[in-house]
PDB file of C-alpha atoms in Angstrom:
ATOM      1  CA  MET N  25      49.209 -57.035  17.485  1.00  0.00           C
ATOM      2  CA  GLY N  26      47.506 -59.468  15.268  1.00  0.00           C
ATOM      3  CA  ARG N  27      49.170 -60.976  11.701  1.00  0.00           C
ATOM      4  CA  SER N  28      49.001 -58.904   8.720  1.00  0.00           C
ATOM      5  CA  VAL N  29      46.662 -59.986   5.877  1.00  0.00           C
ATOM      6  CA  GLU N  30      47.596 -60.975   2.489  1.00  0.00           C
ATOM      7  CA  TRP N  31      45.837 -62.430  -0.343  1.00  0.00           C
ATOM      8  CA  THR N  32      46.407 -63.029  -3.954  1.00  0.00           C
ATOM      9  CA  ASP N  33      43.918 -63.064  -6.721  1.00  0.00           C
ATOM     10  CA  GLU N  34      42.758 -62.318 -10.502  1.00  0.00           C
ATOM     11  CA  ALA N  35      41.009 -59.096 -10.748  1.00  0.00           C
ATOM     12  CA  ILE N  36      38.976 -56.882 -13.237  1.00  0.00           C
ATOM     13  CA  VAL N  37      39.750 -52.957 -12.894  1.00  0.00           C
ATOM     14  CA  LEU N  38      36.695 -50.868 -11.837  1.00  0.00           C
ATOM     15  CA  SER N  39      38.123 -47.577 -11.317  1.00  0.00           C
ATOM     16  CA  ALA N  40      41.544 -45.822 -10.125  1.00  0.00           C
ATOM     17  CA  ALA N  41      40.927 -42.787  -8.342  1.00  0.00           C
ATOM     18  CA  ARG N  42      43.853 -40.155  -8.161  1.00  0.00           C
ATOM     19  CA  LEU N  43      45.428 -39.566  -4.864  1.00  0.00           C
ATOM     20  CA  GLY N  44      47.616 -36.810  -4.687  1.00  0.00           C
ATOM     21  CA  ASP N  45      50.132 -36.331  -7.884  1.00  0.00           C
ATOM     22  CA  SER N  46      50.375 -39.919  -9.245  1.00  0.00           C
ATOM     23  CA  ASP N  47      49.268 -42.148  -6.503  1.00  0.00           C
ATOM     24  CA  ALA N  48      45.997 -43.905  -6.932  1.00  0.00           C
ATOM     25  CA  VAL N  49      43.141 -45.818  -4.921  1.00  0.00           C
ATOM     26  CA  LEU N  50      42.335 -48.847  -7.197  1.00  0.00           C
ATOM     27  CA  GLU N  51      39.106 -50.507  -7.172  1.00  0.00           C
ATOM     28  CA  VAL N  52      38.584 -53.952  -8.495  1.00  0.00           C
ATOM     29  CA  MET N  53      36.344 -56.964  -8.817  1.00  0.00           C
ATOM     30  CA  THR N  54      37.731 -60.445  -7.944  1.00  0.00           C
ATOM     31  CA  PRO N  55      36.614 -63.877  -8.061  1.00  0.00           C
ATOM     32  CA  HIS N  56      37.875 -64.969  -4.391  1.00  0.00           C
ATOM     33  CA  HIS N  57      37.801 -61.730  -2.375  1.00  0.00           C
ATOM     34  CA  GLY N  58      34.705 -59.891  -4.133  1.00  0.00           C
ATOM     35  CA  ARG N  59      34.966 -55.844  -4.461  1.00  0.00           C
ATOM     36  CA  ALA N  60      38.351 -54.554  -3.287  1.00  0.00           C
ATOM     37  CA  ARG N  61      40.170 -51.349  -2.726  1.00  0.00           C
ATOM     38  CA  GLY N  62      43.872 -50.487  -2.079  1.00  0.00           C
ATOM     39  CA  PHE N  63      46.399 -47.829  -2.484  1.00  0.00           C
ATOM     40  CA  ILE N  64      49.204 -48.110  -5.339  1.00  0.00           C
ATOM     41  CA  LYS N  65      51.991 -45.653  -4.940  1.00  0.00           C
ATOM     42  CA  GLY N  66      52.450 -44.227  -8.070  1.00  0.00           C
ATOM     43  CA  GLY N  67      49.491 -45.832  -9.643  1.00  0.00           C
ATOM     44  CA  LEU N  68      48.766 -43.048 -12.048  1.00  0.00           C
ATOM     45  CA  GLY N  69      52.184 -42.230 -13.219  1.00  0.00           C
ATOM     46  CA  ARG N  70      53.181 -42.409 -16.450  1.00  0.00           C
ATOM     47  CA  ARG N  71      54.650 -46.094 -16.123  1.00  0.00           C
ATOM     48  CA  ASN N  72      51.644 -47.768 -14.488  1.00  0.00           C
ATOM     49  CA  LYS N  73      48.525 -45.837 -15.542  1.00  0.00           C
ATOM     50  CA  ALA N  74      47.823 -47.522 -18.678  1.00  0.00           C
ATOM     51  CA  ASN N  75      47.634 -50.898 -16.657  1.00  0.00           C
ATOM     52  CA  LEU N  76      44.957 -49.336 -14.343  1.00  0.00           C
ATOM     53  CA  GLN N  77      42.183 -48.756 -16.911  1.00  0.00           C
ATOM     54  CA  PRO N  78      38.737 -49.986 -16.077  1.00  0.00           C
ATOM     55  CA  GLY N  79      38.119 -53.254 -17.964  1.00  0.00           C
ATOM     56  CA  ASN N  80      41.850 -54.315 -17.550  1.00  0.00           C
ATOM     57  CA  GLN N  81      42.437 -58.012 -15.967  1.00  0.00           C
ATOM     58  CA  LEU N  82      45.055 -58.001 -13.548  1.00  0.00           C
ATOM     59  CA  ALA N  83      47.005 -60.434 -11.083  1.00  0.00           C
ATOM     60  CA  VAL N  84      46.835 -58.797  -7.655  1.00  0.00           C
ATOM     61  CA  THR N  85      48.214 -58.980  -4.313  1.00  0.00           C
ATOM     62  CA  TRP N  86      46.478 -56.933  -1.595  1.00  0.00           C
ATOM     63  CA  ARG N  87      48.250 -56.527   1.973  1.00  0.00           C
ATOM     64  CA  SER N  88      47.345 -54.715   5.087  1.00  0.00           C
ATOM     65  CA  ARG N  89      47.775 -54.681   8.932  1.00  0.00           C
ATOM     66  CA  LEU N  90      44.099 -55.198   9.238  1.00  0.00           C
ATOM     67  CA  GLU N  91      41.379 -56.709   6.871  1.00  0.00           C
ATOM     68  CA  THR N  92      39.496 -53.611   7.282  1.00  0.00           C
ATOM     69  CA  ASN N  93      42.068 -51.213   6.507  1.00  0.00           C
ATOM     70  CA  LEU N  94      42.406 -49.877   2.733  1.00  0.00           C
ATOM     71  CA  GLY N  95      45.628 -51.721   2.204  1.00  0.00           C
ATOM     72  CA  ARG N  96      47.837 -51.788  -0.444  1.00  0.00           C
ATOM     73  CA  PHE N  97      47.830 -53.514  -4.233  1.00  0.00           C
ATOM     74  CA  THR N  98      50.698 -54.711  -5.901  1.00  0.00           C
ATOM     75  CA  VAL N  99      49.328 -55.697  -9.654  1.00  0.00           C
ATOM     76  CA  GLU N 100      50.430 -57.061 -13.022  1.00  0.00           C
ATOM     77  CA  LEU N 101      48.468 -56.457 -16.144  1.00  0.00           C
ATOM     78  CA  VAL N 102      47.189 -59.823 -17.231  1.00  0.00           C
ATOM     79  CA  HIS N 103      45.175 -58.649 -20.311  1.00  0.00           C
ATOM     80  CA  SER N 104      43.737 -55.452 -21.666  1.00  0.00           C
ATOM     81  CA  PRO N 105      40.681 -55.552 -23.860  1.00  0.00           C
ATOM     82  CA  LEU N 106      40.771 -51.707 -25.018  1.00  0.00           C
ATOM     83  CA  GLY N 107      42.868 -52.484 -27.822  1.00  0.00           C
ATOM     84  CA  LEU N 108      40.093 -53.766 -29.891  1.00  0.00           C
ATOM     85  CA  MET N 109      37.355 -51.314 -28.561  1.00  0.00           C
ATOM     86  CA  LEU N 110      39.396 -48.071 -29.192  1.00  0.00           C
ATOM     87  CA  GLY N 111      37.288 -45.705 -31.654  1.00  0.00           C
ATOM     88  CA  ASP N 112      34.003 -47.628 -31.021  1.00  0.00           C
ATOM     89  CA  GLY N 113      32.039 -45.243 -28.842  1.00  0.00           C
ATOM     90  CA  SER N 114      29.230 -47.782 -27.860  1.00  0.00           C
ATOM     91  CA  ARG N 115      31.561 -50.414 -26.803  1.00  0.00           C
ATOM     92  CA  LEU N 116      33.726 -47.979 -24.697  1.00  0.00           C
ATOM     93  CA  ALA N 117      30.359 -46.557 -23.204  1.00  0.00           C
ATOM     94  CA  ALA N 118      29.462 -49.828 -22.318  1.00  0.00           C
ATOM     95  CA  LEU N 119      32.786 -50.656 -20.436  1.00  0.00           C
ATOM     96  CA  SER N 120      32.236 -47.547 -18.533  1.00  0.00           C
ATOM     97  CA  ALA N 121      28.624 -48.643 -17.810  1.00  0.00           C
ATOM     98  CA  VAL N 122      29.439 -52.074 -16.672  1.00  0.00           C
ATOM     99  CA  THR N 123      32.270 -51.311 -14.493  1.00  0.00           C
ATOM    100  CA  ALA N 124      30.421 -48.410 -12.743  1.00  0.00           C
ATOM    101  CA  THR N 125      27.281 -50.620 -12.152  1.00  0.00           C
ATOM    102  CA  VAL N 126      29.452 -53.410 -10.655  1.00  0.00           C
ATOM    103  CA  ALA N 127      31.166 -50.953  -8.504  1.00  0.00           C
ATOM    104  CA  SER N 128      28.109 -48.952  -7.203  1.00  0.00           C
ATOM    105  CA  THR N 129      26.043 -52.377  -6.290  1.00  0.00           C
ATOM    106  CA  MET N 130      28.489 -54.653  -5.081  1.00  0.00           C
ATOM    107  CA  ASN N 131      29.608 -54.553  -1.305  1.00  0.00           C
ATOM    108  CA  GLU N 132      33.145 -54.356  -0.421  1.00  0.00           C
ATOM    109  CA  ARG N 133      34.845 -57.680   0.751  1.00  0.00           C
ATOM    110  CA  GLU N 134      31.803 -59.866  -0.088  1.00  0.00           C
ATOM    111  CA  LEU N 135      32.170 -62.911  -2.277  1.00  0.00           C
ATOM    112  CA  HIS N 136      30.095 -62.969  -5.405  1.00  0.00           C
ATOM    113  CA  GLU N 137      31.816 -65.411  -8.080  1.00  0.00           C
ATOM    114  CA  GLY N 138      28.945 -65.492 -10.343  1.00  0.00           C
ATOM    115  CA  VAL N 139      29.017 -61.457 -10.629  1.00  0.00           C
ATOM    116  CA  TYR N 140      32.765 -61.748 -11.430  1.00  0.00           C
ATOM    117  CA  ALA N 141      32.123 -64.532 -14.105  1.00  0.00           C
ATOM    118  CA  GLY N 142      29.211 -62.334 -15.333  1.00  0.00           C
ATOM    119  CA  LEU N 143      31.356 -59.472 -15.940  1.00  0.00           C
ATOM    120  CA  LYS N 144      34.149 -61.294 -17.639  1.00  0.00           C
ATOM    121  CA  VAL N 145      31.397 -62.533 -20.112  1.00  0.00           C
ATOM    122  CA  VAL N 146      30.537 -58.916 -20.726  1.00  0.00           C
ATOM    123  CA  LEU N 147      33.744 -57.773 -21.418  1.00  0.00           C
ATOM    124  CA  ASP N 148      34.777 -60.449 -23.612  1.00  0.00           C
ATOM    125  CA  LEU N 149      31.751 -59.960 -25.819  1.00  0.00           C
ATOM    126  CA  LEU N 150      32.655 -56.349 -25.631  1.00  0.00           C
ATOM    127  CA  GLU N 151      36.143 -57.029 -26.453  1.00  0.00           C
ATOM    128  CA  HIS N 152      35.630 -58.971 -29.527  1.00  0.00           C
ATOM    129  CA  ASP N 153      32.028 -57.629 -30.849  1.00  0.00           C
ATOM    130  CA  SER N 154      31.449 -60.390 -33.318  1.00  0.00           C
ATOM    131  CA  SER N 155      27.455 -60.147 -33.358  1.00  0.00           C
ATOM    132  CA  GLY N 156      26.963 -56.499 -32.609  1.00  0.00           C
ATOM    133  CA  MET N 157      25.640 -54.825 -29.655  1.00  0.00           C
ATOM    134  CA  GLN N 158      22.643 -57.069 -28.975  1.00  0.00           C
ATOM    135  CA  ASP N 159      24.997 -59.594 -27.604  1.00  0.00           C
ATOM    136  CA  TRP N 160      26.850 -57.547 -25.215  1.00  0.00           C
ATOM    137  CA  ALA N 161      23.808 -55.580 -23.920  1.00  0.00           C
ATOM    138  CA  ALA N 162      21.931 -59.097 -23.532  1.00  0.00           C
ATOM    139  CA  ALA N 163      25.109 -60.176 -21.459  1.00  0.00           C
ATOM    140  CA  LEU N 164      24.899 -56.955 -19.578  1.00  0.00           C
ATOM    141  CA  THR N 165      21.057 -57.441 -18.720  1.00  0.00           C
ATOM    142  CA  LYS N 166      21.749 -61.024 -17.255  1.00  0.00           C
ATOM    143  CA  LEU N 167      24.727 -59.555 -15.421  1.00  0.00           C
ATOM    144  CA  GLU N 168      22.313 -57.106 -13.810  1.00  0.00           C
ATOM    145  CA  LEU N 169      19.981 -59.803 -13.046  1.00  0.00           C
ATOM    146  CA  GLY N 170      22.929 -61.845 -11.390  1.00  0.00           C
ATOM    147  CA  ILE N 171      23.582 -58.950  -9.432  1.00  0.00           C
ATOM    148  CA  LEU N 172      19.893 -58.211  -8.062  1.00  0.00           C
ATOM    149  CA  SER N 173      20.367 -62.246  -7.216  1.00  0.00           C
ATOM    150  CA  ALA N 174      23.350 -61.700  -5.251  1.00  0.00           C
ATOM    151  CA  VAL N 175      22.296 -59.106  -3.100  1.00  0.00           C
ATOM    152  CA  GLY N 176      19.014 -60.685  -2.314  1.00  0.00           C
ATOM    153  CA  PHE N 177      16.574 -59.233  -4.536  1.00  0.00           C
ATOM    154  CA  GLY N 178      16.351 -61.704  -7.269  1.00  0.00           C
ATOM    155  CA  LEU N 179      13.434 -61.472  -9.801  1.00  0.00           C
ATOM    156  CA  ASP N 180      10.952 -64.509  -9.749  1.00  0.00           C
ATOM    157  CA  LEU N 181      10.324 -65.051 -13.511  1.00  0.00           C
ATOM    158  CA  SER N 182       9.369 -68.777 -12.977  1.00  0.00           C
ATOM    159  CA  GLU N 183       5.552 -68.384 -13.436  1.00  0.00           C
ATOM    160  CA  CYS N 184       2.820 -65.596 -13.257  1.00  0.00           C
ATOM    161  CA  ALA N 185       2.201 -64.113  -9.959  1.00  0.00           C
ATOM    162  CA  SER N 186      -1.441 -63.922 -10.425  1.00  0.00           C
ATOM    163  CA  THR N 187      -2.341 -67.225 -12.083  1.00  0.00           C
ATOM    164  CA  GLY N 188       0.472 -69.483 -11.558  1.00  0.00           C
ATOM    165  CA  THR N 189       0.809 -70.338 -15.261  1.00  0.00           C
ATOM    166  CA  LYS N 190       4.420 -70.633 -16.932  1.00  0.00           C
ATOM    167  CA  GLU N 191       3.082 -69.496 -20.447  1.00  0.00           C
ATOM    168  CA  ASN N 192       3.080 -66.335 -22.232  1.00  0.00           C
ATOM    169  CA  LEU N 193       5.164 -64.413 -19.376  1.00  0.00           C
ATOM    170  CA  ILE N 194       5.452 -60.981 -21.134  1.00  0.00           C
ATOM    171  CA  TYR N 195       5.322 -58.485 -17.648  1.00  0.00           C
ATOM    172  CA  VAL N 196       7.199 -57.893 -14.514  1.00  0.00           C
ATOM    173  CA  SER N 197       5.219 -56.434 -11.524  1.00  0.00           C
ATOM    174  CA  PRO N 198       7.195 -53.498 -10.323  1.00  0.00           C
ATOM    175  CA  LYS N 199       5.931 -54.046  -6.941  1.00  0.00           C
ATOM    176  CA  SER N 200       6.947 -57.526  -6.395  1.00  0.00           C
ATOM    177  CA  GLY N 201       9.198 -58.371  -9.016  1.00  0.00           C
ATOM    178  CA  ARG N 202       7.349 -61.396 -10.085  1.00  0.00           C
ATOM    179  CA  ALA N 203       6.516 -62.209 -13.713  1.00  0.00           C
ATOM    180  CA  VAL N 204       2.916 -61.623 -15.118  1.00  0.00           C
ATOM    181  CA  SER N 205       1.321 -63.392 -17.918  1.00  0.00           C
ATOM    182  CA  GLY N 206      -0.100 -61.595 -21.093  1.00  0.00           C
ATOM    183  CA  GLU N 207      -3.794 -62.531 -20.067  1.00  0.00           C
ATOM    184  CA  ALA N 208      -3.386 -61.616 -16.623  1.00  0.00           C
ATOM    185  CA  GLY N 209      -1.608 -58.450 -17.342  1.00  0.00           C
ATOM    186  CA  MET N 210      -3.699 -56.965 -19.910  1.00  0.00           C
ATOM    187  CA  PRO N 211      -5.784 -54.832 -18.012  1.00  0.00           C
ATOM    188  CA  TYR N 212      -2.928 -53.149 -16.095  1.00  0.00           C
ATOM    189  CA  LYS N 213      -0.003 -53.477 -18.853  1.00  0.00           C
ATOM    190  CA  GLY N 214       0.619 -49.428 -18.507  1.00  0.00           C
ATOM    191  CA  ARG N 215       1.595 -50.157 -15.027  1.00  0.00           C
ATOM    192  CA  LEU N 216       3.813 -53.111 -15.626  1.00  0.00           C
ATOM    193  CA  LEU N 217       7.380 -53.705 -16.930  1.00  0.00           C
ATOM    194  CA  ASP N 218       8.112 -55.347 -20.189  1.00  0.00           C
ATOM    195  CA  LEU N 219       9.682 -59.069 -19.783  1.00  0.00           C
ATOM    196  CA  PRO N 220      11.664 -59.591 -22.867  1.00  0.00           C
ATOM    197  CA  ALA N 221      11.585 -63.156 -24.245  1.00  0.00           C
ATOM    198  CA  PHE N 222      15.229 -63.749 -23.778  1.00  0.00           C
ATOM    199  CA  VAL N 223      15.136 -62.883 -20.081  1.00  0.00           C
ATOM    200  CA  ALA N 224      12.170 -64.978 -19.510  1.00  0.00           C
ATOM    201  CA  SER N 225      13.469 -67.884 -21.085  1.00  0.00           C
ATOM    202  CA  GLY N 226      17.352 -67.566 -20.405  1.00  0.00           C
ATOM    203  CA  ALA N 227      17.707 -68.180 -24.486  1.00  0.00           C
ATOM    204  CA  VAL N 228      21.125 -67.626 -25.951  1.00  0.00           C
ATOM    205  CA  SER N 229      20.236 -66.343 -29.273  1.00  0.00           C
ATOM    206  CA  ALA N 230      20.648 -62.757 -30.226  1.00  0.00           C
ATOM    207  CA  PRO N 231      17.641 -61.089 -29.123  1.00  0.00           C
ATOM    208  CA  SER N 232      16.341 -57.734 -30.842  1.00  0.00           C
ATOM    209  CA  LEU N 233      17.782 -54.095 -29.969  1.00  0.00           C
ATOM    210  CA  ASP N 234      14.033 -53.648 -28.681  1.00  0.00           C
ATOM    211  CA  ASP N 235      14.433 -56.587 -26.507  1.00  0.00           C
ATOM    212  CA  VAL N 236      17.853 -55.404 -24.855  1.00  0.00           C
ATOM    213  CA  ILE N 237      16.637 -52.084 -24.287  1.00  0.00           C
ATOM    214  CA  ASN N 238      13.384 -53.268 -22.357  1.00  0.00           C
ATOM    215  CA  GLY N 239      15.685 -55.908 -20.483  1.00  0.00           C
ATOM    216  CA  LEU N 240      17.914 -53.290 -19.219  1.00  0.00           C
ATOM    217  CA  LYS N 241      14.924 -50.818 -18.350  1.00  0.00           C
ATOM    218  CA  LEU N 242      13.753 -53.719 -16.345  1.00  0.00           C
ATOM    219  CA  THR N 243      17.020 -54.367 -14.358  1.00  0.00           C
ATOM    220  CA  GLY N 244      17.680 -50.828 -13.800  1.00  0.00           C
ATOM    221  CA  TYR N 245      14.084 -49.979 -12.326  1.00  0.00           C
ATOM    222  CA  PHE N 246      15.033 -52.861  -9.599  1.00  0.00           C
ATOM    223  CA  LEU N 247      18.550 -51.874  -9.297  1.00  0.00           C
ATOM    224  CA  GLU N 248      17.623 -48.011  -8.629  1.00  0.00           C
ATOM    225  CA  ARG N 249      14.808 -48.980  -6.223  1.00  0.00           C
ATOM    226  CA  ASN N 250      16.710 -51.819  -4.438  1.00  0.00           C
ATOM    227  CA  ILE N 251      20.217 -50.680  -4.116  1.00  0.00           C
ATOM    228  CA  TRP N 252      21.161 -47.236  -5.519  1.00  0.00           C
ATOM    229  CA  ILE N 253      18.075 -45.039  -3.840  1.00  0.00           C
ATOM    230  CA  VAL N 254      18.550 -46.974  -0.474  1.00  0.00           C
ATOM    231  CA  HIS N 255      22.279 -45.963  -0.739  1.00  0.00           C
ATOM    232  CA  GLY N 256      21.446 -42.475  -1.246  1.00  0.00           C
ATOM    233  CA  LYS N 257      22.598 -42.590  -5.029  1.00  0.00           C
ATOM    234  CA  GLY N 258      20.958 -42.506  -8.471  1.00  0.00           C
ATOM    235  CA  GLN N 259      21.941 -44.458 -11.344  1.00  0.00           C
ATOM    236  CA  PRO N 260      25.361 -44.313 -12.482  1.00  0.00           C
ATOM    237  CA  ALA N 261      25.959 -41.644 -15.037  1.00  0.00           C
ATOM    238  CA  ALA N 262      27.922 -44.029 -17.303  1.00  0.00           C
ATOM    239  CA  ARG N 263      24.683 -46.489 -17.363  1.00  0.00           C
ATOM    240  CA  GLU N 264      22.251 -43.670 -17.847  1.00  0.00           C
ATOM    241  CA  ARG N 265      24.523 -42.416 -20.811  1.00  0.00           C
ATOM    242  CA  LEU N 266      24.656 -45.938 -22.274  1.00  0.00           C
ATOM    243  CA  PHE N 267      20.799 -46.417 -21.977  1.00  0.00           C
ATOM    244  CA  SER N 268      20.284 -43.149 -23.537  1.00  0.00           C
ATOM    245  CA  SER N 269      22.484 -44.118 -26.554  1.00  0.00           C
ATOM    246  CA  LEU N 270      20.993 -47.436 -26.965  1.00  0.00           C
ATOM    247  CA  LEU N 271      17.534 -45.816 -26.817  1.00  0.00           C
ATOM    248  CA  ALA N 272      18.347 -43.193 -29.658  1.00  0.00           C
ATOM    249  CA  THR N 273      19.206 -45.745 -32.086  1.00  0.00           C
ATOM    250  CA  VAL N 274      15.757 -47.108 -32.102  1.00  0.00           C
ATOM    251  CA  GLN N 275      13.820 -43.976 -31.714  1.00  0.00           C
ATOM    252  CA  PRO N 276      13.333 -41.936 -35.070  1.00  0.00           C
ATOM    253  CA  HIS N 277      14.959 -38.640 -35.307  1.00  0.00           C
ATOM    254  CA  PRO N 278      12.600 -35.510 -35.598  1.00  0.00           C
TER     255      PRO N 278
END
């Protein structure tokens, strides 16, 4: 009989699924152990339910006889961002979207510290929301770009796929995932994806709402093609709802 496995880490709650009357299967993202799942006795009971809300930051210990088993979590709440979001539908929708996106794209037990760090950035911007939705939506786009890179499908936005120029990169080829300049892409622009300036340049200044919508459209296309469809599932419903709500803010009402 091999030794049991135990580890301790910080974690962000992605989901908590009910098991029986009040037990839960907790799913978290951690910096040093990747996406992890574990059983919590009474996790969704009256005393513990509030601690397991998506977006909460926990200190967790995971134990199991075998590393490949579901295991059991013991948890302690470190911080909850929800208090400052209550009553703000757009931020709550974004919280649901980002946790669902990470849960649906990260393989269990694969270490991706950059994805964890990007998730924390999005949650911090959602909690404080000092500059409006453009900031957190841009951070969500950059997190999704990081996810694509982490799982081996990173976009090449360094130069034009056709000419090699590094100037005026405003499109992305949906086939190759490579940038295309305005001049080279003009004859084919109806078949290309828009490349917002904040994605192309990595600029930190707040982009326009149109820019972040195009950014999320870009990352969503490649996440769906390379991950979600491959695993027999579509875009998470929470992300789809968020994108539709952002789109509705810039489209004129009939």
